[in-house]
PDB file of C-alpha atoms in Angstrom:
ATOM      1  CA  UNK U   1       0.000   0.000   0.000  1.00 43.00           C
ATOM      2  CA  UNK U   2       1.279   3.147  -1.319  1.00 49.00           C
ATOM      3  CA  UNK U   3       1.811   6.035   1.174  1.00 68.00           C
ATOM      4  CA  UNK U   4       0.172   9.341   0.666  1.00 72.00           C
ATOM      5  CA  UNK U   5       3.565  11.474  -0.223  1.00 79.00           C
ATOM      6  CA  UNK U   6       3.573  15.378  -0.136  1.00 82.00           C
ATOM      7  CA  UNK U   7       5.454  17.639  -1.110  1.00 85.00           C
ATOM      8  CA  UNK U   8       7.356  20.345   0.954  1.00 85.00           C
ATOM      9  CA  UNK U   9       5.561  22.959  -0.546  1.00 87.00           C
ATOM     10  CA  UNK U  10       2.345  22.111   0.717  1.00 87.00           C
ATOM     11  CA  UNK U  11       3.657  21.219   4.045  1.00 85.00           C
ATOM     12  CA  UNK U  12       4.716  25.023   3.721  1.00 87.00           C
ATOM     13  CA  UNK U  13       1.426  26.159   3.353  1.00 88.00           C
ATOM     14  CA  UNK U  14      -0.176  23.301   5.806  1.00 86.00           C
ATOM     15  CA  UNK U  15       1.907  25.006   8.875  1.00 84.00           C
ATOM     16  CA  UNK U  16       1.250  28.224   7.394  1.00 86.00           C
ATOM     17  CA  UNK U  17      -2.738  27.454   8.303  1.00 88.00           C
ATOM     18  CA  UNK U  18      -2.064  25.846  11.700  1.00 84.00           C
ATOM     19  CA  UNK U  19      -0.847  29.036  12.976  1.00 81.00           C
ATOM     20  CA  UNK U  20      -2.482  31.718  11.207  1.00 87.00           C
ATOM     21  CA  UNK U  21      -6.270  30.053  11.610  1.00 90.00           C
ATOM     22  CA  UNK U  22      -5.558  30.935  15.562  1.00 86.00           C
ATOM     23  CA  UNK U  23      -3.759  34.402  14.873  1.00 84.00           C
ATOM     24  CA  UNK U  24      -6.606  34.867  13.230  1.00 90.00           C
ATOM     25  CA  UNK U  25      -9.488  34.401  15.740  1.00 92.00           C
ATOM     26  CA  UNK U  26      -7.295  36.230  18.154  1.00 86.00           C
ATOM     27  CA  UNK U  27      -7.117  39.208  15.413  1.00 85.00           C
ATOM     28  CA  UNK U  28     -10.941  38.906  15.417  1.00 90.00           C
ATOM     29  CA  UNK U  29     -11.528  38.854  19.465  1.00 88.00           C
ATOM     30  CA  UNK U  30      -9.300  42.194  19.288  1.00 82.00           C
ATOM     31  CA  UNK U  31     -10.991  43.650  16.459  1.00 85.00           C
ATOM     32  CA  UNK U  32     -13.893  43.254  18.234  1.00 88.00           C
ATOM     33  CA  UNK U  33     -12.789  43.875  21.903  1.00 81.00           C
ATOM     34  CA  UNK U  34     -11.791  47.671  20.112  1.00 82.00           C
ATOM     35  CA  UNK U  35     -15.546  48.031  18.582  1.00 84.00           C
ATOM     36  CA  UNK U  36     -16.569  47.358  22.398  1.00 83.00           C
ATOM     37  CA  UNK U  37     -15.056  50.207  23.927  1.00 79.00           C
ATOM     38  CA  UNK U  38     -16.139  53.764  24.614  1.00 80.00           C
ATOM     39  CA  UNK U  39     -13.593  55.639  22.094  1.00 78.00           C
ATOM     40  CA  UNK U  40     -11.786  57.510  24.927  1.00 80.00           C
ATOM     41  CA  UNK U  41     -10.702  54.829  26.564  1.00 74.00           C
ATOM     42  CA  UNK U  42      -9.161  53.026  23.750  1.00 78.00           C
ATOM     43  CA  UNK U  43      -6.032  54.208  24.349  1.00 81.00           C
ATOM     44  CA  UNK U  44      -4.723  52.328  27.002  1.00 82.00           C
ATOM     45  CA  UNK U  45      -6.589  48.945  25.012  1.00 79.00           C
ATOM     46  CA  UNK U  46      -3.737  49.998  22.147  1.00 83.00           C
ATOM     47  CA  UNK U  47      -0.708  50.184  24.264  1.00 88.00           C
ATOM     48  CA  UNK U  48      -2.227  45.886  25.752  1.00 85.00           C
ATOM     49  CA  UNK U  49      -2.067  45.331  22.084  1.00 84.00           C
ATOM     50  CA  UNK U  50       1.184  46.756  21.322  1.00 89.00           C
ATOM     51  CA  UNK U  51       2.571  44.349  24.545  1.00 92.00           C
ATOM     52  CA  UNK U  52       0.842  41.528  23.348  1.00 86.00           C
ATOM     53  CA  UNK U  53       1.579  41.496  20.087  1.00 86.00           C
ATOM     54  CA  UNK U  54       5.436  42.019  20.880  1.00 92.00           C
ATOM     55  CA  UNK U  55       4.985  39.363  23.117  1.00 91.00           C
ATOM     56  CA  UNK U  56       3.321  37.029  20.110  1.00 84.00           C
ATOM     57  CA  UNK U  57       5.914  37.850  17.669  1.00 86.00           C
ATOM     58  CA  UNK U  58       8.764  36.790  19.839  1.00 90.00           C
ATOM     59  CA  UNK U  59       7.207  33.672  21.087  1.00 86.00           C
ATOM     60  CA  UNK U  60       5.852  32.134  18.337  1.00 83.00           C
ATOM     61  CA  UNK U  61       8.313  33.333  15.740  1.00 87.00           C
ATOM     62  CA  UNK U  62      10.664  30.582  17.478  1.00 87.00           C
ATOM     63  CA  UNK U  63       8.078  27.697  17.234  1.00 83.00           C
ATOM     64  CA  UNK U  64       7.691  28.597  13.533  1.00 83.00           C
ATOM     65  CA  UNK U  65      11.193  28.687  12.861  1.00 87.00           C
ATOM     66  CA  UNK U  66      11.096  24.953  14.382  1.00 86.00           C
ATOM     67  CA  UNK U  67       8.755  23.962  12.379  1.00 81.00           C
ATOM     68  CA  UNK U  68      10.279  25.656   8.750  1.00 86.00           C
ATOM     69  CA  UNK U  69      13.700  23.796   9.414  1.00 89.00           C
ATOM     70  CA  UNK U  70      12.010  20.784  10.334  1.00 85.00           C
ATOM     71  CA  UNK U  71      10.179  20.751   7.643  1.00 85.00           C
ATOM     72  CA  UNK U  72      13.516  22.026   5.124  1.00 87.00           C
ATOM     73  CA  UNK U  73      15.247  18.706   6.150  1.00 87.00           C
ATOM     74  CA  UNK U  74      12.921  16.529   5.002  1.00 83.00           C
ATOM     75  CA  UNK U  75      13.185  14.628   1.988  1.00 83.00           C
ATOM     76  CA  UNK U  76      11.442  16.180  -1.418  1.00 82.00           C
ATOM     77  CA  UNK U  77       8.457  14.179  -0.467  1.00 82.00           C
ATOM     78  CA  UNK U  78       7.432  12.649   2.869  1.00 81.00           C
ATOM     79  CA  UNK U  79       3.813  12.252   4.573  1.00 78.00           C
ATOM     80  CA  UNK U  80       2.217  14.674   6.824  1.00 76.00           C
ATOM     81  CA  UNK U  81       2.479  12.412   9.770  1.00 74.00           C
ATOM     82  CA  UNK U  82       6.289  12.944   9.775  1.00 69.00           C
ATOM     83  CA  UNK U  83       6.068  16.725  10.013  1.00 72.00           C
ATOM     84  CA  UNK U  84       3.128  16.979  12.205  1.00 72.00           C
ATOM     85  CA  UNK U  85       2.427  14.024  14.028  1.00 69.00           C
ATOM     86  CA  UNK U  86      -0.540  13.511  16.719  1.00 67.00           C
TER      87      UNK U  86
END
């Protein structure tokens, strides 16, 4: 039986959607967190959202790094269960 062989392209853009569905909602919960608030009293909302997003970029841009040189020393073709496994 022939195993289901992808190739690292797609395993780009696979990673790609596991973190940026989540970024997403987050984005969303913000967006709508700042459509909440009486307007003078958005500026201390924007200076949480400047730490947090700091804070995001820093700690995640690590755990994607992991995950692009995982994935750039794999072979041409592999299966997803190699590069993301349960």
């Amino acid at each position: 039986m022939a195993k289901n062989l992808i190739n690292k392209r797609i395993l780009y853009l696979i990673a790609a959607a596991i973190w940026g569905v989540p970024g997403l909602m987050i984005a969303l919960k913000g967006i709508r967190a700042y459509t909440a608030m009486p307007a003078d009293e958005l500026w201390w909302l924007c200076l949480i959202t400047a730490g947090v997003l700091i804070s995001f970029i820093w700690m995640f841009r690590r755990i994607v790094n992991r995950y692009c040189n995982l994935i750039a020393a794999l072979p041409d073709k592999t299966t997803i269960g190699h590069t993301f496994p349960l």
